Coordinates of C-alpha atoms in Angstrom, one line a residue:
M1028 CA 0.0 0.0 0.0
A1029 CA 2.8 2.4 0.9
A1030 CA 4.6 1.8 -2.3
A1031 CA 1.4 2.3 -4.3
E1032 CA 0.6 5.5 -2.5
A1033 CA 4.2 6.8 -3.0
D1034 CA 4.0 6.0 -6.7
R1035 CA 0.7 7.8 -7.0
R1036 CA 1.9 10.9 -5.2
G1037 CA 5.1 10.8 -7.2
R1038 CA 3.2 10.8 -10.5
L1039 CA 1.1 13.8 -9.3
R1040 CA 4.1 15.8 -8.1
G1041 CA 6.6 14.8 -10.7
R1042 CA 9.3 13.7 -8.3
L1043 CA 8.8 11.1 -5.7
R1044 CA 11.8 12.1 -3.6
R1045 CA 10.6 15.7 -3.3
G1046 CA 7.1 14.5 -2.6
R1047 CA 8.1 12.5 0.4
W1048 CA 9.7 15.5 2.1
I1049 CA 6.7 17.6 1.5
L1050 CA 4.9 15.2 3.9
I1051 CA 6.4 16.9 7.0
P1052 CA 5.1 20.5 6.3
A1053 CA 1.9 19.1 4.9
A1054 CA 1.3 17.0 8.0
I1055 CA 2.0 20.0 10.3
S1056 CA -0.2 22.4 8.3
G1057 CA -3.1 19.9 8.7
A1058 CA -3.2 20.7 12.4
G1059 CA -4.4 24.3 11.7
I1060 CA -2.8 27.6 12.6
L1061 CA -3.0 27.3 16.4
G1062 CA -2.6 23.6 16.3
A1063 CA 0.6 23.7 14.2
I1064 CA 2.1 26.3 16.5
L1065 CA 1.3 24.2 19.7
L1066 CA 2.4 21.0 17.9
V1067 CA 5.9 22.4 17.1
Y1068 CA 6.2 24.1 20.5
G1069 CA 5.1 20.9 22.3
A1070 CA 7.7 18.9 20.4
W1071 CA 10.4 21.4 21.4
R1072 CA 9.3 21.5 25.0
L1073 CA 9.1 17.7 25.2
A1074 CA 12.8 17.7 24.2
R1075 CA 13.9 20.3 26.7
S1076 CA 11.4 20.6 29.6
Q1077 CA 12.2 18.7 32.8
F1078 CA 8.6 18.9 33.7
L1079 CA 7.7 16.8 30.7
R1080 CA 10.7 14.5 30.9
R1081 CA 8.6 11.5 31.8
Y1082 CA 6.5 12.0 28.6
R1083 CA 9.6 12.3 26.3
F1084 CA 8.8 8.9 24.9
V1085 CA 5.9 10.6 23.0
L1086 CA 8.4 12.7 21.1
V1087 CA 10.5 9.7 20.3
A1088 CA 7.3 7.9 19.1
A1089 CA 6.4 10.9 16.9
V1090 CA 9.8 11.1 15.3
V1091 CA 9.8 7.3 14.6
V1092 CA 6.3 7.4 13.1
V1093 CA 7.1 10.5 10.9
A1094 CA 10.4 8.9 9.8
A1095 CA 8.6 5.7 8.9
V1096 CA 5.9 7.5 6.9
V1097 CA 8.5 9.6 5.0
I1098 CA 10.7 6.6 4.2
S1099 CA 7.8 4.4 3.1
G1100 CA 6.2 7.2 1.1
G1101 CA 2.9 7.3 3.1
R1102 CA 0.4 10.1 3.3
A1103 CA 0.6 13.2 5.4
T1104 CA -2.4 12.2 7.4
Y1105 CA -0.9 9.0 8.7
P1106 CA 1.1 10.5 11.6
S1107 CA -1.8 12.8 12.7
G1108 CA -2.9 10.4 15.4
L1109 CA 0.0 11.6 17.5
F1110 CA -0.7 15.3 17.0
A1111 CA -3.2 15.6 19.9
V1112 CA -0.5 14.6 22.4
L1113 CA 2.1 17.0 21.1
I1114 CA -0.4 19.8 20.9
A1115 CA -1.5 19.0 24.5
A1116 CA 2.2 19.2 25.6
G1117 CA 2.5 22.6 23.9
A1118 CA -0.6 23.9 25.6
V1119 CA 0.5 22.7 29.0
E1120 CA 3.9 24.3 28.7
A1121 CA 2.4 27.5 27.4
T1122 CA -0.1 27.8 30.3
R1123 CA 2.5 26.9 33.0
G1124 CA 4.8 29.8 32.0
G1125 CA 7.0 28.1 29.6
A1126 CA 6.2 30.5 26.8
R1127 CA 7.4 34.1 26.9
R1128 CA 5.0 36.9 27.8
W1129 CA 4.9 38.2 24.2
A1130 CA 4.1 34.7 22.9
R1131 CA 1.1 34.5 25.3
W1132 CA -0.2 37.8 24.0
A1133 CA 0.2 36.6 20.5
V1134 CA -2.2 33.7 21.2
T1135 CA -5.3 35.9 20.8
P1136 CA -4.8 36.9 17.1
V1137 CA -3.7 33.3 16.3
V1138 CA -6.9 31.9 17.9
V1139 CA -9.0 34.5 15.9
A1140 CA -7.2 33.5 12.7
S1141 CA -7.7 29.8 13.4
M1142 CA -11.5 30.4 13.9
A1143 CA -11.6 32.3 10.6
L1144 CA -9.8 29.4 8.9
V1145 CA -12.3 26.9 10.3
S1146 CA -15.2 29.0 9.3
A1147 CA -13.8 29.3 5.8
T1148 CA -13.5 25.5 5.4
I1149 CA -17.1 24.8 6.4
P1150 CA -19.2 23.8 3.4
Y1151 CA -21.5 26.8 3.7
K1152 CA -22.5 27.3 0.1
P1153 CA -25.4 25.5 -1.6
A1154 CA -24.2 23.0 -4.2
D1155 CA -25.6 25.0 -7.1
T1156 CA -23.5 28.1 -6.2
V1157 CA -20.1 26.3 -6.1
T1158 CA -18.3 27.5 -9.2
V1159 CA -16.2 25.2 -11.5
P1160 CA -12.5 25.6 -10.5
T1161 CA -10.1 26.8 -13.2
T1162 CA -6.8 26.5 -11.3
I1163 CA -5.3 23.9 -9.0
Y1164 CA -5.6 26.0 -5.7
P1165 CA -9.4 26.3 -5.7
V1166 CA -9.5 22.7 -6.7
A1167 CA -7.7 21.8 -3.5
V1168 CA -9.9 24.0 -1.4
N1169 CA -13.1 22.6 -2.9
M1170 CA -11.8 19.1 -2.5
A1171 CA -11.4 19.6 1.2
V1172 CA -14.5 21.7 1.8
Y1173 CA -17.1 20.3 -0.6
G1174 CA -15.8 16.7 -1.0
Q1175 CA -19.1 15.1 0.1
F1176 CA -21.2 16.9 -2.5
G1177 CA -22.7 14.5 -5.0
W1178 CA -22.8 11.5 -2.7
P1179 CA -26.5 11.6 -1.7
G1180 CA -27.3 12.2 -5.4
L1181 CA -25.1 9.3 -6.4
S1182 CA -27.0 7.0 -4.1
R1183 CA -30.4 8.2 -5.3
E1184 CA -29.4 7.7 -9.0
V1185 CA -28.2 4.2 -8.3
E1186 CA -31.3 3.3 -6.3
G1187 CA -33.5 4.7 -9.2
A1188 CA -31.6 2.7 -11.8
I1189 CA -32.0 -0.5 -10.0
A1190 CA -35.6 0.1 -9.2
A1191 CA -36.4 0.7 -12.9
L1192 CA -35.2 -2.8 -13.8
P1193 CA -37.6 -5.8 -13.8
P1194 CA -37.3 -7.7 -10.5
D1195 CA -35.6 -10.7 -12.2
R1196 CA -32.9 -8.5 -13.7
R1197 CA -31.9 -6.6 -10.6
P1198 CA -28.4 -7.1 -9.4
R1199 CA -27.6 -9.1 -6.2
A1200 CA -24.6 -6.9 -5.4
I1201 CA -22.7 -3.7 -6.4
V1202 CA -19.1 -3.5 -7.4
T1203 CA -17.3 -0.2 -7.7
D1204 CA -14.0 1.0 -9.2
F1205 CA -13.3 3.4 -6.3
Y1206 CA -13.6 2.9 -2.5
W1207 CA -15.1 6.4 -2.1
T1208 CA -18.0 5.4 -4.2
S1209 CA -18.5 2.2 -2.2
S1210 CA -18.3 4.1 1.1
A1211 CA -20.9 6.6 -0.1
L1212 CA -23.3 3.9 -1.3
E1213 CA -22.8 1.9 1.8
Y1214 CA -23.8 4.9 3.9
Y1215 CA -26.5 6.7 2.0
G1216 CA -28.0 3.6 0.4
R1217 CA -27.7 1.2 3.3
D1218 CA -31.5 0.7 3.5
A1219 CA -32.2 0.4 -0.2
L1220 CA -29.2 -1.0 -2.0
P1221 CA -27.8 -4.6 -2.3
P1222 CA -24.4 -5.3 -0.6
V1223 CA -21.7 -3.0 -1.9
Y1224 CA -18.1 -4.1 -2.7
S1225 CA -15.0 -2.6 -4.2
Y1226 CA -11.6 -4.1 -5.2
N1227 CA -10.0 -0.6 -4.7
R1228 CA -7.4 -0.4 -1.9
G1229 CA -8.3 -1.7 1.5
Y1230 CA -12.0 -2.1 0.5
Y1231 CA -10.8 -5.2 -1.4
Y1232 CA -10.5 -7.0 1.9
F1233 CA -14.0 -6.3 3.0
G1234 CA -15.4 -9.1 0.9
R1235 CA -16.7 -9.9 -2.6
P1236 CA -20.0 -10.8 -4.2
A1237 CA -21.2 -14.3 -3.6
G1238 CA -21.0 -17.1 -6.1
S1239 CA -21.5 -15.9 -9.7
A1240 CA -24.0 -13.2 -8.8
V1241 CA -25.0 -10.6 -11.4
V1242 CA -23.8 -7.3 -10.1
L1243 CA -24.1 -3.6 -10.9
W1244 CA -20.6 -2.5 -11.8
I1245 CA -20.1 1.3 -11.2
G1246 CA -17.0 2.7 -12.7
D1247 CA -15.3 5.4 -14.8
R1248 CA -17.5 5.8 -17.9
D1249 CA -14.3 6.4 -20.0
D1250 CA -12.5 3.3 -18.8
L1251 CA -14.4 0.0 -18.6
T1252 CA -11.3 -2.1 -19.0
R1253 CA -11.8 -4.2 -15.8
P1254 CA -15.5 -4.9 -16.3
R1255 CA -14.8 -6.0 -19.9
A1256 CA -12.2 -8.4 -18.6
A1257 CA -14.4 -9.8 -15.8
C1258 CA -17.8 -9.8 -17.3
A1259 CA -19.2 -12.3 -19.8
E1260 CA -22.2 -10.1 -20.4
M1261 CA -22.4 -6.3 -20.0
T1262 CA -25.4 -4.1 -20.2
R1263 CA -25.1 -0.4 -19.6
I1264 CA -28.2 0.9 -17.9
G1265 CA -27.2 4.5 -17.1
T1266 CA -24.6 7.2 -16.2
V1267 CA -24.3 9.0 -12.9
G1268 CA -23.5 12.7 -13.1
G1269 CA -23.4 12.8 -16.9
D1270 CA -24.6 16.4 -17.1
L1271 CA -22.1 17.9 -14.7
P1272 CA -19.6 20.6 -16.1
G1273 CA -16.2 19.5 -17.4
V1274 CA -13.1 19.4 -15.3
V1275 CA -9.6 20.9 -15.3
A1276 CA -6.8 18.3 -15.5
R1277 CA -9.1 15.4 -15.2
Q1278 CA -6.6 13.1 -13.4
L1279 CA -6.3 15.6 -10.5
V1280 CA -9.5 17.5 -10.0
M1281 CA -13.2 17.1 -9.6
H1282 CA -16.4 18.5 -10.9
H1283 CA -17.8 21.5 -9.0
I1284 CA -19.9 19.2 -6.8
G1285 CA -18.7 15.7 -7.7
F1286 CA -15.5 13.8 -8.1
P1287 CA -14.8 12.0 -11.4
V1288 CA -14.8 8.2 -10.8
S1289 CA -16.3 8.8 -7.4
S1290 CA -19.7 10.5 -7.6
A1291 CA -19.6 11.9 -11.2
G1292 CA -19.0 10.6 -14.7
L1293 CA -19.8 7.0 -13.7
A1294 CA -21.2 4.2 -15.9
L1295 CA -23.8 1.8 -14.4
V1296 CA -23.2 -1.6 -16.0
L1297 CA -25.0 -4.9 -15.3
C1298 CA -22.3 -7.5 -15.2
T1299 CA -22.6 -11.3 -15.4
P1300 CA -19.2 -12.6 -14.4
R1301 CA -17.1 -15.0 -16.6
A1302 CA -16.2 -17.0 -13.5
P1303 CA -17.3 -17.1 -9.8
W1304 CA -16.3 -14.0 -7.9
A1305 CA -14.0 -16.1 -5.7
Q1306 CA -11.8 -16.6 -8.8
T1307 CA -12.4 -13.2 -10.4
W1308 CA -11.8 -11.0 -7.3
P1309 CA -8.0 -11.6 -6.9
T1310 CA -7.5 -10.5 -10.5
L1311 CA -9.1 -7.1 -9.7
D1312 CA -6.9 -6.2 -6.8
K1313 CA -6.1 -2.5 -7.2
I1314 CA -4.1 -1.3 -4.3

């Protein structure tokens, strides 16, 4: 998984080695303005403060985890589980007098800026007012803020497509190309849809369709390579998000309220497998 993730990020950034070292500032920035300051200050005080000496193992653990993530090429979010402890250490030292007087006074504008940042990253706009991004920066912002847009609609469209089929043609399960799609359908369609599976990343290990069940395959409408290889019979019954606006740099960005290959631009294909899923599933593994 780490190798696949490193390769993916390396392709996106152009150079894998440089992309690995970007992990450290990216991870710290994920803590927010005040959180990042307290995180760095907490790490520094854990290394120097006699009061926190008994907790110095936390700093050692953080260094080991960050080093392991950088070396293996993991994601910036992987070491974030340790952030709360480092931030707490920074907060303790700041409140017990470890910080200089000017630093304590500086907390107020930092807190205000942090609150403003949080407010700006709340999805406050209705879906129909979110504009199509034209550069990478607003793409990144929209991805973080409005990433869930399109998921309820995805579930409704899939439910409607299945309901429109004669009862004897309805699929016994759903297979998706992307784990985000499966997650959304599993959550929003849990009361109306058949079991949902995906061979993408860790979702692969959550199970597979039973026997030789006919499934509804949901994947990139422009790339049906895998279903063509796995299905003896294919019948396309619809497209999800087919009327959404175009995208910029399709491999990197999303529609204004939906992600390509996740909640937009998806083909709905009835698939009768060539072989039982127990045999087919291992051939689809896409870490």
